[in-house]
């Protein structure tokens, strides 16, 4: 009995270690109750790591996280791993981007690939300046 318990425990730790390398720190500790981020303009990108347009957006989102650090929250939610969030936000197509004001009210929603220049334009409409040249 002790060996079975130990084997189960070792297997669980190994599985955790293997998945930890494939998930970002944000995904590992994501508290979806804190999304959208209170007191900060938030863009949520709901998609999946296996979706082609979502993969195309990944480097753009990484860049936007750096450009808008401290000014706006950029959050990616993989709806294939977190199906309840797709229901919560009424997602029918991926990727879908939702922009929220600092009070958590939805301001704008876009379905499909969203270009960097369009994300910047939406943030500017909401009064968020990047403070950096983005090369678009």
CSV table of C-alpha atoms in Angstrom, one decimal:
chain,number,residue,atom,x,y,z
A,1,UNK,CA,0.0,0.0,0.0
A,2,UNK,CA,2.8,2.4,0.9
A,3,UNK,CA,4.5,1.7,-2.5
A,4,UNK,CA,1.4,2.4,-4.4
A,5,UNK,CA,0.9,5.7,-2.6
A,6,UNK,CA,4.5,6.6,-3.2
A,7,UNK,CA,4.3,5.7,-6.9
A,8,UNK,CA,1.1,7.8,-7.3
A,9,UNK,CA,2.8,10.7,-5.5
A,10,UNK,CA,5.9,10.5,-7.6
A,11,UNK,CA,3.8,10.2,-10.8
A,12,UNK,CA,1.9,13.3,-9.8
A,13,UNK,CA,5.0,15.3,-9.1
A,14,UNK,CA,6.5,14.2,-12.4
A,15,UNK,CA,3.4,15.2,-14.3
A,16,UNK,CA,3.3,18.6,-12.6
A,17,UNK,CA,7.0,19.1,-13.5
A,18,UNK,CA,6.4,18.2,-17.1
A,19,UNK,CA,3.4,20.5,-17.5
A,20,UNK,CA,5.1,23.3,-15.6
A,21,UNK,CA,7.5,23.7,-18.5
A,22,UNK,CA,4.8,24.0,-21.1
A,23,UNK,CA,2.6,26.5,-19.2
A,24,UNK,CA,3.5,30.1,-18.6
A,25,UNK,CA,3.7,31.4,-15.1
A,26,UNK,CA,0.5,33.4,-15.7
A,27,UNK,CA,-1.4,30.2,-16.7
A,28,UNK,CA,-0.1,28.3,-13.7
A,29,UNK,CA,-1.3,30.9,-11.2
A,30,UNK,CA,-4.2,32.5,-13.1
A,31,UNK,CA,-7.0,33.6,-10.8
A,32,UNK,CA,-9.8,34.1,-13.3
A,33,UNK,CA,-11.8,35.9,-10.7
A,34,UNK,CA,-9.4,38.8,-11.0
A,35,UNK,CA,-9.9,39.2,-14.8
A,36,UNK,CA,-10.6,41.8,-15.9
A,37,UNK,CA,-8.0,43.5,-13.7
A,38,UNK,CA,-9.6,46.0,-11.3
A,39,UNK,CA,-8.4,49.6,-11.7
A,40,UNK,CA,-6.6,48.9,-15.0
A,41,UNK,CA,-7.7,48.8,-18.6
A,42,UNK,CA,-7.6,45.2,-19.6
A,43,UNK,CA,-7.4,43.3,-22.9
A,44,UNK,CA,-8.3,39.7,-22.7
A,45,UNK,CA,-7.4,37.4,-25.7
A,46,UNK,CA,-9.4,34.2,-25.6
A,47,UNK,CA,-8.1,31.6,-27.8
A,48,UNK,CA,-6.1,28.3,-27.9
A,49,UNK,CA,-2.4,27.5,-28.2
A,50,UNK,CA,-3.4,25.1,-31.1
A,51,UNK,CA,-5.4,27.6,-33.2
A,52,UNK,CA,-3.5,29.1,-36.2
A,53,UNK,CA,-4.7,32.8,-35.8
A,54,UNK,CA,-4.1,32.5,-32.0
A,55,UNK,CA,-0.5,31.3,-32.7
A,56,UNK,CA,-0.1,34.3,-35.0
A,57,UNK,CA,-1.2,36.6,-32.2
A,58,UNK,CA,1.1,35.2,-29.6
A,59,UNK,CA,4.2,37.3,-30.4
A,60,UNK,CA,2.0,40.4,-30.7
A,61,UNK,CA,0.5,39.8,-27.3
A,62,UNK,CA,4.0,39.3,-25.8
A,63,UNK,CA,5.1,42.6,-27.3
A,64,UNK,CA,2.0,44.4,-26.1
A,65,UNK,CA,2.6,43.1,-22.6
A,66,UNK,CA,6.0,44.8,-22.6
A,67,UNK,CA,4.8,48.0,-24.3
A,68,UNK,CA,1.8,48.5,-22.0
A,69,UNK,CA,3.5,47.2,-18.8
A,70,UNK,CA,1.9,49.1,-15.9
A,71,UNK,CA,-0.5,50.9,-18.2
A,72,UNK,CA,-2.8,48.1,-19.3
A,73,UNK,CA,-3.2,44.4,-18.5
A,74,UNK,CA,-2.9,41.9,-21.4
A,75,UNK,CA,-4.3,38.5,-20.5
A,76,UNK,CA,-4.4,35.3,-22.6
A,77,UNK,CA,-6.9,32.6,-21.7
A,78,UNK,CA,-6.7,29.2,-23.4
A,79,UNK,CA,-10.4,28.3,-23.7
A,80,UNK,CA,-9.6,24.7,-24.6
A,81,UNK,CA,-8.0,24.3,-21.2
A,82,UNK,CA,-10.4,26.7,-19.5
A,83,UNK,CA,-13.8,26.0,-21.0
A,84,UNK,CA,-15.7,27.7,-18.3
A,85,UNK,CA,-14.1,31.0,-19.3
A,86,UNK,CA,-15.4,30.7,-22.8
A,87,UNK,CA,-18.9,30.4,-21.4
A,88,UNK,CA,-18.3,33.2,-18.9
A,89,UNK,CA,-17.2,35.7,-21.7
A,90,UNK,CA,-19.7,34.4,-24.3
A,91,UNK,CA,-17.1,33.2,-26.8
A,92,UNK,CA,-18.3,31.8,-30.1
A,93,UNK,CA,-15.1,32.2,-32.2
A,94,UNK,CA,-11.4,32.1,-31.4
A,95,UNK,CA,-9.5,34.2,-31.0
A,96,UNK,CA,-11.7,36.9,-29.5
A,97,UNK,CA,-10.3,40.0,-27.9
A,98,UNK,CA,-12.3,41.9,-25.3
A,99,UNK,CA,-11.2,45.3,-24.0
A,100,UNK,CA,-12.4,46.5,-20.6
A,101,UNK,CA,-12.2,49.9,-18.9
A,102,UNK,CA,-10.7,50.3,-15.5
A,103,UNK,CA,-14.1,49.6,-13.9
A,104,UNK,CA,-14.3,46.2,-15.6
A,105,UNK,CA,-17.0,47.3,-18.1
A,106,UNK,CA,-16.7,45.8,-21.6
A,107,UNK,CA,-15.9,48.5,-24.1
A,108,UNK,CA,-15.0,46.7,-27.3
A,109,UNK,CA,-15.0,43.1,-28.6
A,110,UNK,CA,-13.3,41.8,-31.7
A,111,UNK,CA,-13.5,38.2,-33.1
A,112,UNK,CA,-10.6,36.8,-35.2
A,113,UNK,CA,-7.0,37.8,-35.7
A,114,UNK,CA,-6.3,41.3,-34.5
A,115,UNK,CA,-3.3,43.1,-35.9
A,116,UNK,CA,-0.9,45.0,-33.6
A,117,UNK,CA,-1.9,48.4,-35.1
A,118,UNK,CA,-5.5,47.7,-34.3
A,119,UNK,CA,-4.8,46.8,-30.7
A,120,UNK,CA,-2.7,50.0,-30.4
A,121,UNK,CA,-5.6,52.0,-31.9
A,122,UNK,CA,-8.1,50.5,-29.5
A,123,UNK,CA,-5.9,51.3,-26.5
A,124,UNK,CA,-5.4,54.8,-27.8
A,125,UNK,CA,-9.3,55.2,-28.1
A,126,UNK,CA,-9.4,54.2,-24.5
A,127,UNK,CA,-6.8,56.8,-23.5
A,128,UNK,CA,-3.9,54.4,-23.0
A,129,UNK,CA,-0.6,55.5,-24.6
A,130,UNK,CA,2.2,53.1,-25.1
A,131,UNK,CA,5.0,55.6,-24.6
A,132,UNK,CA,7.1,53.6,-27.0
A,133,UNK,CA,7.5,53.3,-30.8
A,134,UNK,CA,6.1,49.9,-31.9
A,135,UNK,CA,7.3,49.9,-35.5
A,136,UNK,CA,3.9,49.7,-37.1
